[in-house]
Every structure is written in structure tokens, then in C-alpha cells.
Coordinates of C-alpha atoms and ligand atoms in Angstrom, one line a residue:
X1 CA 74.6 59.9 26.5
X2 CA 72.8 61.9 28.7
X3 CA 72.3 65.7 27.5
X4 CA 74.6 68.1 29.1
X5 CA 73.1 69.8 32.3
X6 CA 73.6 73.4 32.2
X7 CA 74.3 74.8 36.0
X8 CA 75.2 77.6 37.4
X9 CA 77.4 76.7 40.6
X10 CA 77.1 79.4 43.7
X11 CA 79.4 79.0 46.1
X12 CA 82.3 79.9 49.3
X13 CA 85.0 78.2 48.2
X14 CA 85.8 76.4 50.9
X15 CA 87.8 73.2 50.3
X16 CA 84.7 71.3 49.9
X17 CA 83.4 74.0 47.1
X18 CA 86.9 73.6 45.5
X19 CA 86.3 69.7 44.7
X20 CA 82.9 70.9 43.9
X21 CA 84.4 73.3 41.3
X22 CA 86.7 70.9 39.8
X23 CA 83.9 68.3 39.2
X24 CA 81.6 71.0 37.2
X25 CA 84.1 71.9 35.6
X26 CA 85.0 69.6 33.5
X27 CA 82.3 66.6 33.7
X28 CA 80.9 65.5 30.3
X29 CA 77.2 65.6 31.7
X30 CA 77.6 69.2 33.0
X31 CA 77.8 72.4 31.5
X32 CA 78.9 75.1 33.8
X33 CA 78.0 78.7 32.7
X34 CA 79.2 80.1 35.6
X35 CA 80.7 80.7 39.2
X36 CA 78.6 82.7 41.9
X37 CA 80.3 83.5 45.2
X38 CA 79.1 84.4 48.4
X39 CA 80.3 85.5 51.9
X40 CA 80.2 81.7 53.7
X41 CA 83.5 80.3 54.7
X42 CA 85.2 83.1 54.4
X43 CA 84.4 87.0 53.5
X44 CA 83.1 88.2 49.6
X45 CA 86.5 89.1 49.2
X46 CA 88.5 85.8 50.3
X47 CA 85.9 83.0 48.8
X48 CA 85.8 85.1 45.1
X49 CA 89.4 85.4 45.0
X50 CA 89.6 81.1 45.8
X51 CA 87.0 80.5 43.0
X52 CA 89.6 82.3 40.6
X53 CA 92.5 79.9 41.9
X54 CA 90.8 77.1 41.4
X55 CA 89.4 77.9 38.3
X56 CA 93.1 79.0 37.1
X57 CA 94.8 76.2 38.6
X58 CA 92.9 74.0 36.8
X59 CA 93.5 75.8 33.4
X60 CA 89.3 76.5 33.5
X61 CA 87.5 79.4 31.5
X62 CA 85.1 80.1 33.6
X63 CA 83.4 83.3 34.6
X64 CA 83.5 84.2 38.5
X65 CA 80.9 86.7 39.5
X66 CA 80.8 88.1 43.2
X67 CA 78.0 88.1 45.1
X68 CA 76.7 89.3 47.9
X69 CA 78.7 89.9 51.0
X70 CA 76.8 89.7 53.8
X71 CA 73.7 87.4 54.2
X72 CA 70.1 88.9 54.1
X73 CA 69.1 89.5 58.1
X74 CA 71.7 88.7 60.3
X75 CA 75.7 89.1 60.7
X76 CA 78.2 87.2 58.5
X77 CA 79.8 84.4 60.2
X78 CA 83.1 82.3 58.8
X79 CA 84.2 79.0 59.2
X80 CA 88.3 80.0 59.9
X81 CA 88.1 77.0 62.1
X82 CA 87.4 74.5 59.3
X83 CA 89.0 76.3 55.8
X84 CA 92.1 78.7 57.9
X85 CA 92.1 82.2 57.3
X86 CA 92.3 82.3 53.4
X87 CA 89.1 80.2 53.0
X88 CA 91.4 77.5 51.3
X89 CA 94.4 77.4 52.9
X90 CA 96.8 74.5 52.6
X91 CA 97.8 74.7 48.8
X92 CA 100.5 77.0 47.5
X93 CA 98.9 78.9 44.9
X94 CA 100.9 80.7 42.1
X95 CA 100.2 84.4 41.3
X96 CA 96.6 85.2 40.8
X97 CA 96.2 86.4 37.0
X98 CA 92.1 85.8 36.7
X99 CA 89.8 88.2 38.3
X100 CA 86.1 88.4 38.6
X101 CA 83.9 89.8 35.9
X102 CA 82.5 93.0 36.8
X103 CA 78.6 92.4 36.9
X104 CA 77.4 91.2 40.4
X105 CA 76.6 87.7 40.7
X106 CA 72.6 88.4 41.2
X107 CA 73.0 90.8 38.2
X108 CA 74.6 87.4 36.4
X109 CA 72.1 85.1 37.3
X110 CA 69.2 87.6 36.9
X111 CA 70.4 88.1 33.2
X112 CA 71.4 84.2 32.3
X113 CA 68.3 82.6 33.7
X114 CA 65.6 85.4 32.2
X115 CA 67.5 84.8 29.0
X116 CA 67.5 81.1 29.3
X117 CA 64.7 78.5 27.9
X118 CA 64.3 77.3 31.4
X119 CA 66.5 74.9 31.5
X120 CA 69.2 76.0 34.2
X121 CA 70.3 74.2 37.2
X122 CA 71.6 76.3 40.2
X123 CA 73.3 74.4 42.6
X124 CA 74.0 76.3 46.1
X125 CA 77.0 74.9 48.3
X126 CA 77.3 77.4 50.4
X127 CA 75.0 80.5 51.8
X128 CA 72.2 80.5 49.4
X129 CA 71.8 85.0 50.0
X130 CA 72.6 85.1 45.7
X131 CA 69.9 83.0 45.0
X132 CA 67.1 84.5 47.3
X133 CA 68.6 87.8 46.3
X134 CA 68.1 87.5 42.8
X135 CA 64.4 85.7 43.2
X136 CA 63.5 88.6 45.5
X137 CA 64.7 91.3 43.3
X138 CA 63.3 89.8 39.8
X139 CA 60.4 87.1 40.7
X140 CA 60.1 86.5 37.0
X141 CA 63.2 83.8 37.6
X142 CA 61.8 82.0 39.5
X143 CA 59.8 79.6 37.2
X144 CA 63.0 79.7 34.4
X145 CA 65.0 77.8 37.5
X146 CA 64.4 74.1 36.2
X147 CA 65.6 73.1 39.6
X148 CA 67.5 74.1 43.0
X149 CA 70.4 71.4 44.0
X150 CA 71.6 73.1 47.6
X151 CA 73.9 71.3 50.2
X152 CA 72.4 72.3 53.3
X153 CA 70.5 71.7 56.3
X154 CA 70.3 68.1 57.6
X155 CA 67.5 66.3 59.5
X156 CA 69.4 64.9 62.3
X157 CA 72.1 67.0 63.8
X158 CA 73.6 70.5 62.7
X159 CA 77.0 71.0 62.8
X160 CA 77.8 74.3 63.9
X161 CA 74.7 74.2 66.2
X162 CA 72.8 71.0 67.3
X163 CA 70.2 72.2 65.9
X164 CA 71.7 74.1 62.6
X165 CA 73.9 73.3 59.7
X166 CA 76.4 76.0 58.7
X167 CA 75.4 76.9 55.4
X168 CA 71.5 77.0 56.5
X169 CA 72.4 78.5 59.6
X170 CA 74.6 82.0 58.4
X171 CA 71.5 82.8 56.0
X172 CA 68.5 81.0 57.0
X173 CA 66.3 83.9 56.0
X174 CA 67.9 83.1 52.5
X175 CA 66.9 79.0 52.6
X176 CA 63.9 79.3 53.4
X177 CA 63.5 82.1 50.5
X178 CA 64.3 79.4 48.0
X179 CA 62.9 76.6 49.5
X180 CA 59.2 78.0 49.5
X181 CA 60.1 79.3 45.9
X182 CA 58.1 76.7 44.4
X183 CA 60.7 75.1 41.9
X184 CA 62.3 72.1 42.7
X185 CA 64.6 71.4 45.1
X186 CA 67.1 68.5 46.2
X187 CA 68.4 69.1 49.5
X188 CA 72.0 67.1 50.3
X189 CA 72.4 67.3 54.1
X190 CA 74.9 66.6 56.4
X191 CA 72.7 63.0 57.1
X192 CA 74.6 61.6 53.2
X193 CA 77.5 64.4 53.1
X194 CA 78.8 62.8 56.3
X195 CA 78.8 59.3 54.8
X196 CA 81.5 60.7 52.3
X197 CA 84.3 60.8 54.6
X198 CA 87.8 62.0 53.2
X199 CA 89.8 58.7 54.8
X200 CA 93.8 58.8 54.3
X201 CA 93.1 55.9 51.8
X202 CA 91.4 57.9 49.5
X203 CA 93.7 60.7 49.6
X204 CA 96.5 58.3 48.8
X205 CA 94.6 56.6 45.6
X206 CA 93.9 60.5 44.5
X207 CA 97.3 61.0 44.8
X208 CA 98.2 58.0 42.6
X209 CA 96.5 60.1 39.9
X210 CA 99.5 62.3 39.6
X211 CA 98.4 65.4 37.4
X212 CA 97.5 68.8 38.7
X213 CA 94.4 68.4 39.7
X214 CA 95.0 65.9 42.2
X215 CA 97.7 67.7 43.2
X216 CA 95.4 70.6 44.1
X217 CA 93.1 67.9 45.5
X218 CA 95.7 66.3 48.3
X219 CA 96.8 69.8 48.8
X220 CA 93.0 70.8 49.9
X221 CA 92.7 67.6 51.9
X222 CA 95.9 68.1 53.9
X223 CA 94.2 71.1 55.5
X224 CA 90.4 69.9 55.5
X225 CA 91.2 66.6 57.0
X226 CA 93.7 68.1 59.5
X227 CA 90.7 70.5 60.8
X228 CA 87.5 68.0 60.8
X229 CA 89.3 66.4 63.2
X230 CA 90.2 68.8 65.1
X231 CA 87.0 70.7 65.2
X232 CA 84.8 67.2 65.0
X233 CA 87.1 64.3 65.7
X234 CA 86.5 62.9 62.5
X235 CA 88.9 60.6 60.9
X236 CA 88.4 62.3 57.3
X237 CA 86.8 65.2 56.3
X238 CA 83.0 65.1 55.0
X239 CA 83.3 66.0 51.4
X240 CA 79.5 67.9 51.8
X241 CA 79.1 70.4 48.4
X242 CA 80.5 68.1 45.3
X243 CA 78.3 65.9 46.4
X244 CA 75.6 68.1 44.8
X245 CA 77.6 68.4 41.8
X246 CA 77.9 64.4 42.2
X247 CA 74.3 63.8 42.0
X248 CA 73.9 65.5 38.7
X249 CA 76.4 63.7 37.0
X250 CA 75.0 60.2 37.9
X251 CA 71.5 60.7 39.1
X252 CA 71.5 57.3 40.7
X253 CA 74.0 58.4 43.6
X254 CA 71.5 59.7 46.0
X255 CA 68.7 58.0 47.3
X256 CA 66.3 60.7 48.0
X257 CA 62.9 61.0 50.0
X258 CA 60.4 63.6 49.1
X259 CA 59.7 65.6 52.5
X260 CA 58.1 68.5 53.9
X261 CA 61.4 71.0 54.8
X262 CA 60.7 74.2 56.7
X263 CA 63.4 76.1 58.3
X264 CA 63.4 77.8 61.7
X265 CA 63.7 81.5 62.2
X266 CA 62.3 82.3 64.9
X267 CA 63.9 79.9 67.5
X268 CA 66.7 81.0 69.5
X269 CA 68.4 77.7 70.0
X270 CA 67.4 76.0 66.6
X271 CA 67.6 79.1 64.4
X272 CA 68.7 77.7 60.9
X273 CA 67.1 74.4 61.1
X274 CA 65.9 72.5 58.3
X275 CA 62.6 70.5 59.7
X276 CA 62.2 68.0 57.6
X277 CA 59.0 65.8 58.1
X278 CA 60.7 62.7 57.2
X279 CA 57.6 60.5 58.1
X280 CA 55.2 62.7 56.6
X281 CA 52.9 62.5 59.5
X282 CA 52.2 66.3 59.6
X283 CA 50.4 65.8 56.3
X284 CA 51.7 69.0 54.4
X285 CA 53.0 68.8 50.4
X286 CA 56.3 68.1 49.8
X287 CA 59.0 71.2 49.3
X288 CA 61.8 69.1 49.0
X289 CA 63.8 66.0 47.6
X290 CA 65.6 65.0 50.6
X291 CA 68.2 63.0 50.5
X292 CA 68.5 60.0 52.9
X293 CA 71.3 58.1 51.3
X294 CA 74.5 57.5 48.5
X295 CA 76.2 55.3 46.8
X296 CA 79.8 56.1 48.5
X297 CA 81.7 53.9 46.6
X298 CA 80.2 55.4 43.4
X299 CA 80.6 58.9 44.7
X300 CA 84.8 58.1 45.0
X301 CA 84.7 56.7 41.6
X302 CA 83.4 60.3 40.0
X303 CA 86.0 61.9 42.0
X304 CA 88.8 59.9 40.9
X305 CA 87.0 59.9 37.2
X306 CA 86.9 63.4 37.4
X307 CA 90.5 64.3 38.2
X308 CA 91.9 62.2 35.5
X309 CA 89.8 63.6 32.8
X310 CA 92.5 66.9 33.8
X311 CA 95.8 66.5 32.3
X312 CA 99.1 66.8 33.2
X313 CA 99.3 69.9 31.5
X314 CA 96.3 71.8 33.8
X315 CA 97.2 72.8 37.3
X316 CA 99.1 75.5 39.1
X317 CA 100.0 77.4 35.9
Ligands
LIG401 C1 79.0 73.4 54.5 O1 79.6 74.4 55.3 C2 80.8 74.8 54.7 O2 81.8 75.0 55.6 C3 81.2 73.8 53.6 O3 81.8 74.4 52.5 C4 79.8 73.2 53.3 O4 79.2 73.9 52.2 C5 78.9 72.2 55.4 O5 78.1 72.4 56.5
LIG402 CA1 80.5 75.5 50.9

């Protein structure tokens, strides 16, 4: 049994961050310690209040901290388009009784990682302004992060420019802050998020799981699903952030190519784009653990793992 991972999971929930959520929080390999939110998908306001749902839907104890609502440089930008106008719309979500602790999410992870022995895991799925934030405001973090799991970027196409991926894109000034950090990082792009596509099949074996949790889980899908393919065409949404969360529960799921990764901020048209030197040929040293590939199969398989481990007893209370 491999020793539990203790993470700290910053996010904009986001339907994709909500799965993302629910796989933390209660995986046997993982330890979450706590949930960062950012401005992303939605405002501060919108994505901190959906990490309490979740978290209370699913019967969770989990401290939400609320970070920073606006990214470092430039103007916030939302997805509406992809999540609807709550950040998570689609579910029905009883009356809101958790609410966010009172310390600010770079205060949180200031604190937790100088206190730690080193051996914290923050995974980013969604702007990555906490991280850089915190790193820029107390450097002596930076080597107690034991590593830096961030869906973002992609080396072929963006998806909200050619160029750009959205999560890369609304703070690049923040990426490239933690990916010249120095610590470790594993970058899952859209190039393996968009292999885990959302089909109606897999909705429908979820739903044969029949507690709470996959309640919330079809709920979330309804609306995702419905919007990919409206905004992208695609016959089922890209599950992109729990495949972060994924990784670190069976390290075997991505395949993963060390690469030089530097992101563009000085370009008008590919502002927010992750260059990744995926043949090497520019010679530089590696920043990043790319990945190139998963085991999608596998990857459904920890969902459907995950949602059963809830019981009938969690959700929507
Ligand atoms: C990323 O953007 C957000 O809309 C999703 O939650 C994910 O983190 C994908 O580009
Ligand atoms: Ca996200």
C-alpha cells in the first residue's frame, strides 16, 4: 500500500474541478488537507461557494480557503460558456450550510507548506494566481513544494485560443511563475485531457452506481456534456482537472515525457502558450513532466472506483 499523498487541491470549480474534488476526497492514496479557490471559471465569489457544495454534498470535511480574485497582470476572464452562470450549473443543490474558513487561501498555503516536512503536493486545475502568489510573497515555500501537478497548457492546440489553453491563458504570468520555480512539475494538457472524453456510455455506467455521489456526478455531466458540444462539437465532455488528481492515485496512468515548457507573454496572438520542446532539439534542461498519453480505460475505472467508495448515505444532505 502506497503511503498516502498529502495535496493540497487549488481550484475553480468548474464541473471538471468538481470530479476532481470528489476523487481527492476520498481516495485511499490521497490525503487532502485542503481546498484553494481561485477566480477561473467563474468569479472568487461563484467557484468558492461550488467548492463548499461539493464538498457538503458529498458529506466531506474539508477546509475551503478563497483565494485570489483576479489573476496577477491581466483582466479576469470566465468560462460561462462551458460551466453556465453559477460555475456548476446543472445540479440542484440543497441550502448551502458550509462556508469558507476565514484565512486567504495564500495565507493557507503559506502557513501549511512552511510548516510541513516537505512533503506536500499542490495540484492546480484551474488558474495557478494562488500558487505564484504565495511563492512570490514567501520564496521560502518554494523548496517545501515536493512537487507541482497543474492541468494546463497543451502542446498542440489551445482551446480558448489556437494558440492558448484556458487555464494557462487567464493567468499566464502566474504559469510561468511556477513553472520556472524549480520544483517539480507534471503538466496534464489538453493533448491526454482530451482523450478522456465524457461519452453517454460512461454517464450511464456512473449512473448504475446509484449513491449520491454519482448522482452529483450525472448531474455535472448533463450540463458539461451539453456545452462541449456546443461550444466544441464534441460528443462528450473532456474530463481535463481529475485527471491530475487521477495520476496520483495510480502513477502508471500517464505516460509522461520530460520537456522544456516555456509560456508566452509577450505574443499577441499566442499569449498563454505553453511551448513545449517536445523533441528536445533546442537543447535547454527540462522544466517539466509533460504528459503525452493515459491509460483511458484505467482512468474510467478510478472514477467509477472512486464514486462507490461514497455511500448511500453521502450526497445532497
Ligand atoms: C480547464 O479550463 C477550465 O474550464 C476547466 O475547469 C479546466 O481546468 C480546461 O482548459
Ligand atoms: Ca478548472
Amino acid at each position: 500500500m502506497m503511503e498516502r499523498q498529502k495535496i493540497i487541491l487549488d481550484c475553480d470549480p468548474g464541473h471538471d474541478d468538481a470530479v476532481a474534488i470528489m476523487l481527492a476526497a476520498n481516495s485511499p492514496q490521497i490525503e487532502l488537507l485542503g481546498v484553494t479557490t481561485v477566480a477561473g471559471n467563474q468569479t472568487l465569489e461563484k467557484t468558492q461557494k461550488n467548492a463548499c457544495r461539493v464538498l457538503q454534498w458529498l458529506g466531506r470535511d474539508i477546509p475551503v480557503y478563497a483565494g485570489c480574485g483576479r489573476p496577477m497582470v491581466r483582466e479576469p476572464r470566465a468560462a460561462g460558456d462551458i460551466h453556465g452562470e453559477t460555475g456548476l450549473d446543472g445540479p440542484v443543490f440543497p441550502p448551502l450550510h458550509k462556508t469558507v474558513e476565514p484565512e486567504h487561501a495564500v495565507s493557507y498555503m503559506i502557513r501549511t507548506l512552511l510548516a510541513s516536512d516537505g512533503d506536500i503536493i499542490v495540484v492546480t486545475t484551474g488558474p495557478m494566481t494562488n500558487l505564484a502568489m504565495a511563492m512570490r510573497m514567501e520564496p521560502r515555500i518554494v523548496e517545501k513544494i515536493r512537487r507541482i501537478v497543474l492541468m494546463g497548457g497543451a502542446y498542440a492546440n489551445g482551446n480558448v485560443t489556437p494558440a492558448a489553453e484556458f487555464n494557462v491563458l487567464v493567468d499566464a504570468e502566474a504559469a510561468h511563475v511556477c513553472f520556472t520555480a524549480g520544483r517539480p512539475v507534471t503538466m496534464v494538457g489538453l493533448d491526454v485531457t482530451h482523450k478522456v472524453l465524457c461519452y453517454p456510455e460512461i454517464v450511464e455506467r456512473m449512473a448504475q452506481v446509484n449513491n449520491g455521489a454519482s448522482r452529483l456526478f450525472v448531474d455535472l455531466m448533463r450540463h458539461f456534456c451539453k456545452t462541449q458540444k456546443e461550444v466544441f462539437g464534441m460528443e462528450g465532455g473532456p474530463l481535463h482537472d481529475p485527471l491530475t488528481i487521477a495520476s496520483l492515485i495510480d502513477p502508471k496512468l500517464l505516460t509522461t515525457k520530460p520537456m522544456n515548457v516555456q509560456i508566452d507573454l509577450r505574443s499577441e496572438q499566442s499569449y498563454g502558450r505553453t511551448n513545449c520542446d517536445y523533441y528536445g532539439y533546442l537543447g535547454l534542461p527540462a522544466t517539466a513532466d509533460v504528459a503525452v498519453d493515459v491509460d483511458v480505460p484505467r482512468f474510467w475505472d478510478i472514477v467509477e472506483d472512486c464514486l462507490r467508495r461514497y455511500g448511500e448515505e453521502e450526497g445532497a444532505t
